[in-house]
Amino acid sequence: MGSKLFTALFVLLVLSPSYGFELSGETGFYNTELKGEYERQVGYDLWNSKKEGFLLKLKVAEEFRLGSDAKFRLSVTTGTTKAPFVTLFSSDDDKLFSGDFRSFNLRELYVEKEHFLLENLFFRAGKQPFNLFPFIDDYLWGGTFTFRFSDTLSFSWHQIAGYEGKYLLFNSEKEDDVDLFGGKFDWRAPLGKFSVGFYRLSDAKGEDVGVNKNTFLFTFKPSLQGTVASFAGALQNGKELLTAELKLKGLEIIGGYAEKGFTSYGFREGIRDLSYIYKPTLSDVTFLKAGTSFSLEGLNLKLHTLYLENVGSELGGELSYPFYRGELFLRGALGTDGSYFTYAGYRWGVDTSPLPNYLGNVEVENYFNLWGEYADFPQKEYSPQIGYEGWERAKHVGYWHSTYKLSLKLEGFSLKVSTGRDSKVDYVVWGNTADNFLYAQTHGKLWHFEEASYSLAPLTFGLQRVEVTGFISENLTGVSFSKGLRTGVFTEEGRKYLLFAFPLKRGELLSFHKVGGERNVHLFGFSENLVPFSFGYLRELFEGGRKAWGAFVRGETEVSGFKGEVFFKVYSKNFTTFGVREFFRDEGFIYRPGEKDVRFLRAKVSKKVHLGFSSIDKFSPEISFLYDRLTRFSGGYVGEEGGVTLSLKPGKRCRLEIVELFGSEDTYYHGLRFSLSW
């Protein structure tokens, strides 16, 4: 399934009209004899002993321009961002890296915008590159804010979600995550470029909570004509790392050392790939490397020699020759104690900017959001919506997550891929994707299909959206008919569904049946849309007098610029959507009730405001006041919440929403959501 999802995502990327499309890869055969007892770089834990086989490295990326000052970027890679290789033909025991051909991971998924809220403020959020040289150089989840004081001076703040263990906390449990945050100044002076920063790595994972790494960084790149030089260092809890590099007329020299105890903490090190044979981490190591490169009648030759104290020495090089849209290469090295490395193959790259739209009538839609949620819960028993199991028992939640959806429609075909494991949990938690060194063995699905269908009116075949207004909205596989009458036969995980929807003047008569699973279910009802009101009713029949039923009513109005909305749903104790995604979701914040044993009332009043300040009014601010009340079907009180949301539009295609709610029993919800579609 993983390779099929990647193929679908690849097709969507190729056909999407975009600003830039990149496809690059490397493949070849290797033979190595690896020796030495030392700590390896993260991702290279299996880089030892004698190995041979076939490697594949593949990266696909696409970039969308969203106006003149914003862009969105998505890329996926084989392997992990630490070691982006997989081997196709070797056994699990003989693999150079863990993972297999289906090991495609998310490399980048971020949005960035110049002039974000302020003229001189740059913003980027999502999974993105963080180069904190020489400490860390990795693709991680987080946010970047850069404020430019002038053309020569800027300050950047980085907030990184390194790992999110338990984001639902029960009773006296404590946080179980790893965070990295800090900032740096960059100054371009006549003498050169200076950078100085401070970063704090906070580890609250496991029983040894409170482990912190405080790291000071500096770099200096002097302005020298015809020569490139750089000096960099880091001080981490008293442990030093220093490095210097010089490039002059085809000659390159780099050297440095790192004290024992200095660590990148499992993130990708800031200095990597010094050697073909040796892959040391930046701790308790001293190194010196010299290399040169030149070309001769189309052949490109690189040579280097490397000394690693207490690890080994290496003499190696690479010969390459341009071929088609890439190059053939032969790489080799000899090391200490008879160790060696050989690798021959082909690498290529396609970079089209912008990528032409080969199919003029293709319809492409993109959606992306980032959402931060922090809340204290009352721990009251109720039935949460599917995908939020545990929220009713938890004491606290705190995490960031993102959703990305990419869809394509072409001459009856419809294909849609989304992040997350399924339609109920269509997001990925920041820090918890498969290439995280703490999470690699337990990660869930990163992608899933939402649609894969073909329509030949009035029939639709395949995976498609199935809705019973007010009750069910799910992606199911089957055949549907829609021409006035809506009907269909669908299947999911051994269960079969039959839908009949007979048209009314402004609604439908409904009949929905499930066969299989623990028991058969037969639902009958109706839905009506009498603007400005809509309502519906669904009842379970033929099940021995269970009398399970559900109903909803929604009303909307607008008076003098104020928009009002009232929503009420009630579902009996035994009513259920039997694992199928509910129609109404995320109606509350502290409370996320499903469609079973619940009475839920929501009232909302919204108004666009004008404060008289052009710097704020240009974002079309809208304030909403919310009130929710949740009880059980029997009338037993669960809780209530109330508060305010502020909505801004930083751009034509995006929206920023800030949510502040307070509930019964000293509960609260703080949320921030940024979304865009194009």
XYZ file of C-alpha atoms in Angstrom:
678
model
C 0.000 0.000 0.000
C 2.855 2.406 0.782
C 4.313 2.198 -2.732
C 0.834 2.599 -4.279
C 0.219 5.727 -2.238
C 3.576 7.120 -3.260
C 2.784 6.361 -6.915
C -0.533 8.189 -6.594
C 1.140 11.139 -4.906
C 3.816 11.172 -7.603
C 1.168 11.236 -10.373
C -0.643 14.089 -8.665
C 2.553 16.078 -8.307
C 3.520 15.612 -11.945
C 0.106 16.682 -13.234
C -0.315 19.637 -10.874
C 0.363 23.050 -12.424
C 3.043 24.519 -10.168
C 5.904 26.921 -9.932
C 8.569 24.241 -9.749
C 8.872 20.471 -9.943
C 11.949 18.461 -8.959
C 12.755 14.794 -9.430
C 16.177 13.510 -8.468
C 17.613 10.129 -7.708
C 20.625 7.922 -7.388
C 20.952 4.196 -7.916
C 23.848 1.781 -8.009
C 25.691 -1.222 -6.601
C 27.944 -1.082 -3.559
C 30.548 -3.315 -1.946
C 32.059 -2.384 1.398
C 34.261 -3.657 4.193
C 33.519 -1.400 7.163
C 35.621 -1.525 10.315
C 36.110 0.489 13.457
C 34.498 0.736 16.882
C 33.056 4.232 17.175
C 29.703 5.982 17.544
C 28.022 6.339 14.156
C 25.895 9.188 12.849
C 22.164 8.983 13.373
C 20.664 6.911 10.550
C 23.912 5.010 9.973
C 23.597 2.591 12.893
C 24.014 -0.402 10.533
C 27.066 1.061 8.812
C 29.463 -1.737 9.829
C 30.947 -5.084 8.740
C 31.041 -6.394 5.149
C 28.080 -5.490 2.949
C 27.122 -5.522 -0.707
C 23.959 -4.914 -2.668
C 21.832 -2.391 -4.516
C 20.835 1.105 -3.375
C 18.116 3.499 -4.467
C 17.754 7.153 -3.543
C 14.747 9.109 -4.818
C 13.335 12.557 -4.050
C 10.222 14.180 -5.497
C 9.390 17.808 -4.720
C 6.915 20.398 -5.880
C 6.641 24.087 -5.128
C 3.554 26.258 -5.513
C 3.667 30.045 -5.693
C 0.801 31.628 -3.767
C 0.928 35.186 -4.986
C 4.093 37.245 -5.156
C 5.265 36.748 -1.575
C 4.190 33.265 -0.465
C 4.844 29.679 -1.451
C 4.061 26.111 -0.419
C 6.543 23.243 -0.729
C 6.059 19.490 -0.544
C 8.723 16.815 -0.965
C 9.016 13.109 -0.203
C 12.114 10.944 -0.054
C 13.090 7.310 0.109
C 14.539 6.064 3.374
C 14.661 8.875 5.919
C 15.946 12.427 5.906
C 18.939 11.123 7.874
C 19.782 8.300 5.454
C 17.715 8.677 2.247
C 18.574 5.268 0.757
C 16.760 1.953 0.421
C 17.923 -1.341 -1.027
C 15.555 -3.297 -3.238
C 16.974 -6.773 -3.538
C 18.818 -7.627 -0.308
C 17.250 -9.473 2.607
C 16.208 -7.709 5.797
C 19.252 -9.077 7.629
C 21.604 -7.823 4.919
C 20.250 -4.324 4.426
C 22.597 -1.407 4.693
C 19.840 0.741 6.234
C 16.612 -0.165 7.970
C 13.414 0.228 5.920
C 12.412 -1.135 2.537
C 11.213 -0.008 -0.902
C 7.917 1.240 0.559
C 9.782 3.446 3.007
C 8.845 6.817 1.520
C 8.889 9.582 4.070
C 7.803 13.162 4.236
C 10.824 15.409 3.741
C 9.177 18.834 3.532
C 5.650 20.098 4.033
C 5.605 23.801 4.768
C 4.209 27.177 3.844
C 6.190 30.408 3.944
C 5.245 34.032 3.548
C 7.091 37.310 3.298
C 5.549 40.375 4.965
C 3.580 38.198 7.391
C 1.452 40.611 9.452
C 4.432 43.001 9.529
C 6.308 44.424 6.543
C 9.697 43.069 7.655
C 8.540 39.730 9.091
C 9.131 36.395 7.314
C 7.213 33.294 8.432
C 7.588 29.589 7.654
C 5.740 26.719 9.337
C 5.537 22.957 8.891
C 8.232 20.386 8.202
C 11.165 22.391 6.909
C 14.985 22.522 6.797
C 16.681 23.779 9.953
C 20.379 24.482 9.439
C 21.845 25.407 12.820
C 25.440 24.941 11.720
C 27.475 23.184 13.037
C 25.015 21.793 15.597
C 22.093 20.431 13.536
C 21.178 20.275 9.845
C 17.879 18.407 9.528
C 14.302 18.476 8.231
C 12.074 18.946 11.267
C 8.597 20.107 12.254
C 8.367 23.627 13.562
C 8.157 27.316 12.856
C 10.561 30.065 11.791
C 10.113 33.797 12.246
C 12.704 36.151 10.749
C 12.587 39.890 11.357
C 14.782 42.038 9.120
C 15.989 45.177 10.879
C 17.858 46.283 7.762
C 19.467 44.892 4.617
C 22.413 43.716 6.724
C 20.897 42.672 10.069
C 18.174 40.131 10.884
C 16.995 37.977 13.777
C 15.491 34.491 13.379
C 13.501 32.570 15.974
C 13.153 28.795 15.576
C 10.635 26.658 17.433
C 11.088 22.941 16.707
C 8.871 20.012 17.719
C 11.541 17.340 17.887
C 9.339 14.566 19.241
C 5.825 14.404 20.673
C 5.412 11.345 22.871
C 2.237 11.613 24.916
C 0.167 14.573 23.851
C -2.868 13.276 25.752
C -1.989 13.312 29.451
C -4.028 11.384 32.007
C -4.222 12.307 35.693
C -0.700 12.931 37.037
C 1.180 12.084 33.834
C 3.812 14.528 32.635
C 4.809 15.634 29.156
C 6.798 13.136 27.118
C 8.387 15.147 24.325
C 11.543 16.785 22.983
C 11.594 20.447 21.960
C 14.287 22.662 20.497
C 13.944 26.426 20.446
C 16.078 29.524 20.238
C 17.196 32.338 18.007
C 20.149 33.808 16.165
C 21.335 37.129 14.757
C 22.774 37.334 11.242
C 24.888 40.357 10.353
C 26.505 41.085 7.006
C 29.414 43.468 7.637
C 32.251 44.733 5.405
C 34.568 42.134 6.969
C 32.193 39.257 6.251
C 29.096 37.487 7.532
C 28.621 36.937 11.265
C 26.055 34.735 12.962
C 25.555 34.130 16.677
C 22.735 32.263 18.396
C 21.516 30.376 21.429
C 19.356 27.221 21.372
C 17.874 25.165 24.173
C 17.028 21.503 23.701
C 14.526 20.340 26.298
C 13.945 16.616 26.770
C 10.933 15.627 28.843
C 10.816 12.077 27.479
C 10.591 9.059 29.747
C 11.465 9.008 33.431
C 14.573 11.206 33.132
C 12.596 14.377 32.556
C 14.269 17.745 32.615
C 17.347 16.891 30.526
C 18.419 20.126 28.834
C 21.129 20.997 26.333
C 22.022 24.684 26.091
C 23.991 25.409 22.925
C 25.700 28.643 21.865
C 26.537 28.876 18.144
C 28.698 31.205 16.088
C 29.894 31.359 12.480
C 32.104 33.781 10.602
C 32.598 33.859 6.833
C 35.164 36.525 5.911
C 34.925 38.441 2.658
C 37.953 37.238 0.670
C 38.322 37.682 -3.077
C 38.771 34.355 -4.871
C 38.722 32.409 -1.608
C 35.930 30.924 0.496
C 36.586 30.506 4.191
C 34.435 29.881 7.242
C 34.914 29.428 10.965
C 32.214 27.981 13.207
C 31.817 26.687 16.710
C 29.394 25.598 19.376
C 29.456 25.401 23.162
C 26.975 22.918 24.639
C 26.793 22.612 28.424
C 30.535 23.306 28.527
C 31.397 20.908 25.657
C 33.103 22.447 22.617
C 32.848 21.952 18.873
C 35.074 23.944 16.502
C 35.471 23.713 12.736
C 37.129 25.678 9.936
C 36.955 25.377 6.144
C 38.984 26.847 3.288
C 38.337 26.640 -0.476
C 40.993 28.002 -2.822
C 41.484 27.305 -6.556
C 40.239 23.717 -6.581
C 41.638 22.913 -3.136
C 39.352 22.340 -0.165
C 40.453 21.836 3.443
C 38.181 21.274 6.427
C 39.115 20.424 9.985
C 37.754 20.512 13.490
C 37.074 18.700 16.706
C 34.194 17.960 19.081
C 34.592 17.128 22.746
C 33.181 13.948 24.212
C 29.639 14.593 25.360
C 28.731 17.053 22.621
C 25.635 15.734 20.841
C 23.072 16.493 18.157
C 20.682 14.437 20.294
C 19.659 12.105 17.481
C 18.951 14.840 14.960
C 20.999 14.999 11.774
C 24.416 16.416 12.568
C 25.530 19.774 11.211
C 28.700 18.242 9.730
C 28.182 14.989 7.816
C 29.478 12.997 4.877
C 33.127 13.701 5.592
C 34.002 10.164 4.572
C 32.869 7.298 2.363
C 33.957 4.624 4.837
C 33.565 6.305 8.229
C 30.384 7.927 9.544
C 31.299 9.353 12.978
C 28.925 11.431 15.047
C 30.094 14.833 16.284
C 31.328 13.706 19.683
C 34.842 12.828 20.861
C 36.268 13.248 17.367
C 39.065 15.236 15.703
C 39.190 15.395 11.916
C 41.172 16.910 9.058
C 40.243 16.505 5.406
C 41.884 17.825 2.240
C 40.517 17.425 -1.255
C 40.794 18.628 -4.814
C 38.751 18.373 -8.005
C 39.354 18.923 -11.714
C 37.924 18.040 -15.125
C 39.603 16.397 -18.118
C 37.818 15.961 -21.481
C 34.375 15.572 -19.919
C 35.549 13.464 -16.985
C 35.201 14.946 -13.513
C 37.590 13.724 -10.834
C 37.497 14.350 -7.090
C 40.220 13.193 -4.705
C 40.468 13.481 -0.926
C 42.393 12.297 2.080
C 40.936 12.197 5.581
C 42.276 11.724 9.104
C 39.920 10.854 11.981
C 41.653 10.561 15.348
C 40.895 7.256 17.139
C 38.707 6.169 14.191
C 40.803 5.754 11.042
C 42.211 7.314 7.889
C 40.908 7.289 4.332
C 42.099 7.943 0.791
C 39.311 8.144 -1.749
C 37.775 9.768 -4.774
C 35.027 9.864 -7.353
C 35.037 9.724 -11.141
C 31.922 10.959 -12.965
C 30.867 11.431 -16.577
C 27.796 13.378 -17.829
C 25.131 11.123 -19.318
C 21.618 12.105 -20.421
C 20.112 14.257 -17.621
C 22.524 13.043 -15.008
C 25.889 11.396 -14.706
C 27.514 7.999 -14.342
C 29.796 7.740 -11.334
C 32.351 5.473 -9.699
C 33.221 6.133 -6.089
C 35.867 4.364 -4.031
C 38.030 4.624 -0.934
C 40.660 2.710 1.036
C 40.803 2.958 4.809
C 42.620 1.743 7.884
C 42.959 -1.992 8.666
C 41.914 -3.155 5.206
C 38.576 -1.359 5.103
C 37.301 -0.229 1.712
C 34.279 1.219 -0.085
C 33.153 0.968 -3.727
C 29.943 2.297 -5.210
C 29.064 2.644 -8.912
C 25.871 3.821 -10.517
C 23.880 6.665 -12.026
C 22.385 9.827 -10.548
C 20.020 12.249 -12.203
C 17.896 15.276 -11.604
C 14.978 17.011 -13.316
C 14.197 20.558 -12.262
C 11.442 22.338 -14.197
C 10.456 25.820 -13.112
C 7.675 26.408 -13.770
C 6.259 23.007 -14.673
C 3.886 23.300 -17.654
C 0.348 22.020 -17.332
C 0.373 19.192 -19.869
C -3.335 18.496 -19.402
C -5.209 21.749 -19.799
C -8.525 20.500 -18.397
C -7.163 18.922 -15.233
C -8.656 20.276 -11.997
C -6.229 20.404 -9.080
C -7.048 21.375 -5.509
C -4.683 21.744 -2.570
C -5.373 22.250 1.116
C -2.921 22.687 3.986
C -3.251 23.650 7.623
C -1.259 23.779 10.809
C -3.038 23.591 14.132
C -1.786 24.019 17.674
C -4.054 22.846 20.500
C -3.532 23.193 24.255
C -6.350 22.409 26.689
C -7.271 21.151 30.145
C -10.210 18.732 30.238
C -12.765 17.987 33.006
C -12.429 14.173 32.652
C -16.174 13.647 32.351
C -17.583 10.544 30.709
C -19.172 10.991 27.289
C -18.866 9.408 23.829
C -16.200 11.261 21.810
C -16.203 11.372 18.039
C -14.275 8.668 16.184
C -10.556 9.430 16.162
C -10.690 11.313 19.479
C -10.884 8.279 21.757
C -9.360 9.131 25.122
C -10.156 12.835 25.050
C -12.992 12.338 27.531
C -10.622 10.644 30.014
C -7.573 12.858 29.507
C -6.590 15.705 31.804
C -4.552 17.724 29.309
C -3.679 17.888 25.610
C -0.883 19.843 23.984
C 0.404 19.315 20.439
C 0.734 20.684 16.905
C -0.466 18.860 13.829
C -0.879 19.462 10.091
C -3.163 18.251 7.311
C -2.388 18.271 3.605
C -4.794 17.168 0.866
C -4.035 16.997 -2.847
C -6.730 16.081 -5.373
C -6.979 15.745 -9.136
C -10.028 15.477 -11.379
C -9.770 14.664 -15.062
C -12.505 13.490 -17.446
C -14.428 11.496 -14.861
C -11.423 10.326 -12.866
C -11.015 11.582 -9.307
C -7.964 10.935 -7.149
C -7.315 12.406 -3.712
C -4.534 11.709 -1.222
C -4.428 13.015 2.340
C -2.080 12.930 5.276
C -2.980 10.798 8.277
C -3.967 7.193 8.812
C -7.609 7.537 7.688
C -10.477 9.975 7.172
C -11.009 10.342 10.936
C -7.400 11.238 11.719
C -6.291 13.049 8.572
C -3.317 14.835 10.118
C 0.250 14.113 11.144
C 1.512 15.096 14.579
C 4.528 17.388 14.491
C 7.660 15.459 15.391
C 6.017 12.074 14.941
C 6.721 11.205 11.312
C 8.594 8.087 10.330
C 12.095 9.559 9.977
C 12.172 10.713 13.599
C 14.861 8.697 15.343
C 12.663 8.292 18.443
C 9.533 7.344 16.531
C 10.723 5.318 13.551
C 9.646 1.930 14.900
C 6.121 2.866 15.963
C 4.857 5.444 13.484
C 1.429 5.100 11.951
C 0.374 5.570 8.359
C 1.530 8.824 6.864
C -0.817 8.872 3.834
C -4.180 7.463 2.872
C -6.503 7.602 -0.122
C -9.629 9.689 0.274
C -10.860 9.233 -3.285
C -9.964 6.958 -6.178
C -12.975 6.778 -8.460
C -14.294 7.020 -11.999
C -17.648 8.600 -12.888
C -19.712 7.699 -15.918
C -22.910 9.624 -15.229
C -25.019 8.688 -13.420
C -22.694 5.957 -12.036
C -19.532 6.318 -9.938
C -17.141 3.422 -9.296
C -14.412 3.129 -6.649
C -13.485 4.913 -3.427
C -15.803 7.902 -3.048
C -17.447 10.219 -0.528
C -20.726 8.880 0.883
C -22.961 11.204 2.899
C -26.151 10.902 4.894
C -26.801 14.566 5.648
C -26.423 15.292 9.343
C -25.233 11.808 10.291
C -22.532 10.212 8.116
C -19.740 11.516 5.875
C -17.205 8.837 4.953
C -15.021 7.534 2.110
C -16.252 4.087 1.074
C -15.485 1.781 -1.836
C -18.339 0.718 -4.063
C -20.760 1.716 -6.812
C -23.219 4.607 -6.579
C -26.048 5.956 -8.734
C -27.112 9.610 -8.651
C -29.850 11.047 -10.839
C -32.468 12.513 -8.580
C -32.478 9.279 -6.622
C -29.216 8.505 -4.800
C -28.363 4.882 -4.164
C -25.232 2.818 -3.762
C -23.580 -0.357 -2.525
C -20.322 0.003 -0.581
C -17.901 -2.063 1.459
C -15.325 -1.437 4.175
C -13.370 -3.883 6.361
C -15.749 -6.790 5.805
C -18.896 -4.701 6.267
C -21.344 -3.928 3.457
C -23.481 -0.804 3.201
C -26.582 -0.009 1.156
C -27.824 3.577 0.714
C -31.136 4.883 -0.655
C -31.872 8.627 -0.709
C -35.165 9.686 -2.311
C -35.343 13.354 -3.308
C -37.795 15.747 -1.698
C -38.395 19.340 -2.733
C -35.701 20.585 -0.332
C -34.325 17.435 1.213
C -34.232 13.651 1.112
C -35.877 10.545 2.524
C -33.072 8.320 3.777
C -32.490 4.605 4.143
C -29.061 3.290 5.184
C -28.245 -0.346 5.917
C -25.174 -2.149 7.260
C -24.617 -5.893 6.928
C -21.721 -7.637 8.643
C -19.671 -6.986 11.742
C -21.165 -7.525 15.185
C -24.746 -6.959 14.004
C -26.830 -5.713 11.103
C -28.188 -2.159 11.282
C -31.075 -0.564 9.374
C -31.597 3.213 9.556
C -34.495 5.229 8.141
C -35.141 8.956 8.248
C -35.081 12.273 6.417
C -33.229 15.573 6.107
C -34.595 18.969 5.090
C -32.962 22.245 4.139
C -35.480 25.055 4.583
C -33.217 28.095 4.467
C -32.272 29.481 6.966
C -33.018 26.224 8.844
C -31.954 22.639 8.241
C -32.908 19.579 10.247
C -32.908 15.806 10.069
C -33.982 12.619 11.819
C -32.681 9.046 11.605
C -34.038 5.995 13.427
C -32.874 2.402 13.725
C -35.510 -0.244 12.982
C -35.780 -4.049 13.029
C -33.389 -4.522 15.933
C -35.517 -5.890 18.725
C -36.872 -2.636 20.068
C -33.572 -0.779 20.535
C -35.307 2.455 19.548
C -31.985 4.096 18.692
C -32.390 7.441 16.963
C -30.689 10.737 16.242
C -31.751 14.218 15.194
C -30.272 17.628 14.490
C -31.396 21.168 13.748
C -29.339 24.119 12.573
C -30.353 27.726 12.014
C -28.483 30.719 10.608
C -29.346 34.403 10.292
C -27.706 37.789 9.760
C -28.860 41.101 11.249
C -27.020 44.436 10.957
C -23.723 42.751 10.137
C -24.023 40.192 12.956
C -24.119 36.557 11.864
C -25.885 34.176 14.197
C -25.857 30.387 14.259
C -27.587 27.898 16.538
C -26.926 24.170 16.318
C -28.437 21.343 18.358
C -27.987 17.611 17.988
C -29.385 14.783 20.065
C -28.559 11.085 19.770
C -30.008 8.330 21.909
C -27.867 6.136 24.132
C -27.709 3.251 21.649
C -27.424 5.265 18.445
C -24.157 4.754 16.563
C -22.535 5.336 13.190
C -20.841 1.920 13.675
C -17.318 3.123 12.939
C -18.233 5.289 9.958
C -17.100 8.911 10.137
C -19.678 11.273 11.611
C -21.143 14.133 9.564
C -20.713 16.738 12.317
C -17.139 16.904 13.612
C -15.087 19.376 15.630
C -18.200 21.312 16.597
C -16.663 21.791 20.050
C -13.137 22.358 21.321
C -12.858 21.204 24.937
C -15.550 18.650 24.124
C -15.566 16.566 20.907
C -18.848 14.622 21.132
C -19.703 11.924 18.624
C -23.140 10.661 17.641
C -24.066 8.484 20.601
C -25.687 9.236 23.964
C -25.384 12.984 23.584
C -27.256 16.284 23.605
C -25.098 19.097 22.293
C -26.061 22.765 21.928
C -23.933 25.356 20.210
C -24.531 29.094 19.718
C -22.260 31.421 17.767
C -22.353 35.134 16.943
C -19.823 36.647 14.496
C -19.105 40.104 13.173
C -16.469 41.641 10.959
C -14.875 44.568 12.761
C -13.110 47.731 11.649
C -10.760 49.164 14.241
C -9.669 52.193 12.270
C -6.071 50.965 11.977
C -5.218 50.147 8.371
C -2.398 47.811 9.462
C -5.019 45.577 11.151
C -8.160 46.215 9.114
C -6.421 45.073 5.914
C -6.577 41.507 7.298
C -10.416 41.596 7.450
C -10.645 40.752 11.173
C -13.721 38.877 12.343
C -14.623 38.214 15.974
C -16.882 35.348 17.037
C -18.408 34.543 20.417
C -19.078 30.871 21.132
C -21.067 28.927 23.685
C -21.375 25.124 23.829
C -23.233 22.911 26.285
C -22.914 19.122 26.430
C -25.156 16.692 28.297
C -25.824 13.002 27.956
C -29.001 11.786 26.287
C -30.436 11.046 29.717
C -29.918 14.684 30.652
C -26.842 14.143 32.819
C -24.650 17.255 32.758
C -21.159 16.915 31.243
C -19.915 20.463 30.793
C -19.990 23.725 28.893
C -17.519 26.073 27.252
C -17.541 29.648 26.068
C -15.143 32.128 24.601
C -14.014 34.077 21.590
C -12.246 33.491 18.280
C -10.372 36.037 16.190
C -10.070 35.337 12.473
C -7.646 37.150 10.142
C -6.884 36.838 6.433
C -3.128 37.450 5.934
C -3.608 36.628 2.235
C -6.292 35.883 -0.343
C -6.015 32.127 0.079
C -5.198 31.801 3.766
C -6.802 32.316 7.146
C -5.383 32.637 10.664
C -7.674 31.800 13.575
C -6.979 32.279 17.289
C -9.300 30.509 19.753
C -9.625 31.244 23.481
C -12.240 29.270 25.419
C -12.933 28.588 29.089
C -15.147 25.845 30.433
C -16.671 24.419 33.562
C -14.429 23.053 36.332
C -11.513 25.387 35.479
C -11.012 23.934 32.000
C -9.676 25.895 29.045
C -8.721 25.654 25.380
C -6.044 27.686 23.576
C -5.850 27.102 19.838
C -4.188 28.557 16.769
C -4.995 27.397 13.259
C -3.512 28.582 9.977
C -5.020 27.212 6.770
C -4.802 27.850 3.066
C -6.235 26.366 -0.105
C -5.511 26.891 -3.774
